[in-house]
Amino acid sequence: MLGWALTFLIIALIAAAMGFGGIAGASAGIAQILFVLFLILFVVAMVVRALRGTPPL
């Protein structure tokens, strides 16, 4: 999921450099949503792992 967020971020940067504001804004918005979703799932996974008693890597 983090890879998809980075992909959309790169698409947004390229589109902004070429002057496509609408596509750049949409891609940046998607990248932000995916990044936040990644962070939430990461935190949930760490909490579940801690509650199970499995030591972190």
Backbone as JSON Lines, residues from 0, in Angstrom:
{"i":0,"aa":"M","n":[0.83,-1.19,0.0],"ca":[0.0,0.0,0.0],"c":[0.87,1.25,0.0]}
{"i":1,"aa":"L","n":[1.98,1.17,0.7],"ca":[2.88,2.31,0.71],"c":[3.45,2.54,-0.69]}
{"i":2,"aa":"G","n":[3.67,1.46,-1.42],"ca":[4.14,1.57,-2.79],"c":[3.15,2.3,-3.68]}
{"i":3,"aa":"W","n":[1.86,2.02,-3.5],"ca":[0.83,2.71,-4.28],"c":[0.8,4.19,-3.93]}
{"i":4,"aa":"A","n":[0.96,4.52,-2.65],"ca":[0.96,5.92,-2.24],"c":[2.14,6.66,-2.89]}
{"i":5,"aa":"L","n":[3.3,6.02,-2.92],"ca":[4.46,6.65,-3.56],"c":[4.25,6.78,-5.07]}
{"i":6,"aa":"T","n":[3.6,5.79,-5.68],"ca":[3.32,5.86,-7.11],"c":[2.43,7.05,-7.44]}
{"i":7,"aa":"F","n":[1.37,7.22,-6.67],"ca":[0.47,8.35,-6.91],"c":[1.15,9.68,-6.61]}
{"i":8,"aa":"L","n":[2.06,9.7,-5.65],"ca":[2.8,10.92,-5.36],"c":[3.7,11.29,-6.55]}
{"i":9,"aa":"I","n":[4.35,10.32,-7.12],"ca":[5.21,10.58,-8.28],"c":[4.37,11.03,-9.47]}
{"i":10,"aa":"I","n":[3.21,10.4,-9.68],"ca":[2.31,10.83,-10.75],"c":[1.89,12.28,-10.54]}
{"i":11,"aa":"A","n":[1.58,12.63,-9.3],"ca":[1.17,14.0,-8.99],"c":[2.3,14.99,-9.27]}
{"i":12,"aa":"L","n":[3.52,14.63,-8.91],"ca":[4.66,15.53,-9.15],"c":[4.92,15.72,-10.64]}
{"i":13,"aa":"I","n":[4.84,14.64,-11.4],"ca":[5.05,14.75,-12.85],"c":[3.94,15.56,-13.49]}
{"i":14,"aa":"A","n":[2.7,15.31,-13.09],"ca":[1.57,16.05,-13.66],"c":[1.66,17.54,-13.3]}
{"i":15,"aa":"A","n":[2.09,17.85,-12.09],"ca":[2.22,19.25,-11.69],"c":[3.33,19.94,-12.49]}
{"i":16,"aa":"A","n":[4.42,19.22,-12.74],"ca":[5.51,19.8,-13.51],"c":[5.1,20.08,-14.95]}
{"i":17,"aa":"M","n":[4.17,19.27,-15.47],"ca":[3.71,19.46,-16.84],"c":[2.53,20.42,-16.95]}
{"i":18,"aa":"G","n":[2.02,20.86,-15.81],"ca":[0.95,21.85,-15.82],"c":[-0.46,21.29,-15.75]}
{"i":19,"aa":"F","n":[-0.6,20.03,-15.47],"ca":[-1.93,19.42,-15.34],"c":[-2.38,19.5,-13.88]}
{"i":20,"aa":"G","n":[-2.99,20.61,-13.52],"ca":[-3.35,20.85,-12.13],"c":[-4.4,19.91,-11.59]}
{"i":21,"aa":"G","n":[-5.4,19.58,-12.4],"ca":[-6.48,18.7,-11.94],"c":[-6.0,17.3,-11.64]}
{"i":22,"aa":"I","n":[-5.2,16.78,-12.55],"ca":[-4.66,15.42,-12.35],"c":[-3.7,15.41,-11.18]}
{"i":23,"aa":"A","n":[-2.89,16.45,-11.06],"ca":[-1.93,16.52,-9.96],"c":[-2.65,16.58,-8.61]}
{"i":24,"aa":"G","n":[-3.71,17.36,-8.54],"ca":[-4.47,17.46,-7.29],"c":[-5.14,16.16,-6.92]}
{"i":25,"aa":"A","n":[-5.73,15.5,-7.91],"ca":[-6.39,14.22,-7.65],"c":[-5.39,13.16,-7.22]}
{"i":26,"aa":"S","n":[-4.25,13.09,-7.9],"ca":[-3.24,12.1,-7.54],"c":[-2.66,12.37,-6.16]}
{"i":27,"aa":"A","n":[-2.46,13.62,-5.83],"ca":[-1.94,13.96,-4.5],"c":[-2.95,13.59,-3.42]}
{"i":28,"aa":"G","n":[-4.23,13.81,-3.69],"ca":[-5.27,13.44,-2.73],"c":[-5.33,11.94,-2.51]}
{"i":29,"aa":"I","n":[-5.23,11.17,-3.6],"ca":[-5.23,9.71,-3.47],"c":[-4.0,9.25,-2.7]}
{"i":30,"aa":"A","n":[-2.85,9.86,-2.98],"ca":[-1.62,9.49,-2.27],"c":[-1.75,9.76,-0.77]}
{"i":31,"aa":"Q","n":[-2.36,10.88,-0.41],"ca":[-2.55,11.2,1.01],"c":[-3.47,10.19,1.68]}
{"i":32,"aa":"I","n":[-4.55,9.84,1.03],"ca":[-5.49,8.88,1.61],"c":[-4.82,7.52,1.8]}
{"i":33,"aa":"L","n":[-4.1,7.06,0.79],"ca":[-3.43,5.77,0.9],"c":[-2.36,5.78,1.98]}
{"i":34,"aa":"F","n":[-1.64,6.88,2.12],"ca":[-0.6,6.96,3.15],"c":[-1.21,6.92,4.55]}
{"i":35,"aa":"V","n":[-2.29,7.65,4.76],"ca":[-2.95,7.64,6.06],"c":[-3.52,6.25,6.36]}
{"i":36,"aa":"L","n":[-4.1,5.62,5.36],"ca":[-4.63,4.27,5.54],"c":[-3.5,3.29,5.87]}
{"i":37,"aa":"F","n":[-2.35,3.44,5.22],"ca":[-1.2,2.62,5.53],"c":[-0.76,2.81,6.99]}
{"i":38,"aa":"L","n":[-0.69,4.06,7.43],"ca":[-0.27,4.32,8.81],"c":[-1.24,3.73,9.83]}
{"i":39,"aa":"I","n":[-2.54,3.86,9.56],"ca":[-3.54,3.3,10.47],"c":[-3.41,1.78,10.55]}
{"i":40,"aa":"L","n":[-3.3,1.12,9.4],"ca":[-3.16,-0.33,9.4],"c":[-1.86,-0.78,10.05]}
{"i":41,"aa":"F","n":[-0.8,-0.01,9.88],"ca":[0.48,-0.33,10.51],"c":[0.37,-0.26,12.03]}
{"i":42,"aa":"V","n":[-0.26,0.79,12.53],"ca":[-0.43,0.94,13.98],"c":[-1.31,-0.18,14.54]}
{"i":43,"aa":"V","n":[-2.39,-0.5,13.84],"ca":[-3.28,-1.58,14.28],"c":[-2.51,-2.9,14.32]}
{"i":44,"aa":"A","n":[-1.71,-3.17,13.31],"ca":[-0.93,-4.41,13.28],"c":[0.06,-4.46,14.44]}
{"i":45,"aa":"M","n":[0.69,-3.34,14.76],"ca":[1.64,-3.32,15.87],"c":[0.94,-3.52,17.21]}
{"i":46,"aa":"V","n":[-0.24,-2.94,17.37],"ca":[-0.99,-3.11,18.62],"c":[-1.43,-4.56,18.77]}
{"i":47,"aa":"V","n":[-1.94,-5.16,17.71],"ca":[-2.37,-6.56,17.77],"c":[-1.19,-7.47,18.07]}
{"i":48,"aa":"R","n":[-0.06,-7.17,17.45],"ca":[1.14,-7.98,17.69],"c":[1.6,-7.85,19.14]}
{"i":49,"aa":"A","n":[1.51,-6.64,19.69],"ca":[1.92,-6.43,21.09],"c":[0.97,-7.13,22.05]}
{"i":50,"aa":"L","n":[-0.32,-7.12,21.73],"ca":[-1.29,-7.78,22.61],"c":[-1.16,-9.29,22.58]}
{"i":51,"aa":"R","n":[-0.71,-9.84,21.48],"ca":[-0.5,-11.29,21.38],"c":[0.76,-11.72,22.1]}
{"i":52,"aa":"G","n":[1.63,-10.8,22.39],"ca":[2.86,-11.12,23.11],"c":[4.02,-11.46,22.21]}
{"i":53,"aa":"T","n":[3.87,-11.25,20.91],"ca":[4.96,-11.5,19.98],"c":[5.92,-10.32,20.03]}
{"i":54,"aa":"P","n":[7.19,-10.58,20.25],"ca":[8.14,-9.46,20.32],"c":[8.32,-8.8,18.95]}
{"i":55,"aa":"P","n":[8.51,-7.49,18.93],"ca":[8.73,-6.81,17.65],"c":[10.06,-7.24,17.03]}
{"i":56,"aa":"L","n":[10.16,-7.05,15.74],"ca":[11.38,-7.47,15.03],"c":[12.51,-6.58,15.39]}
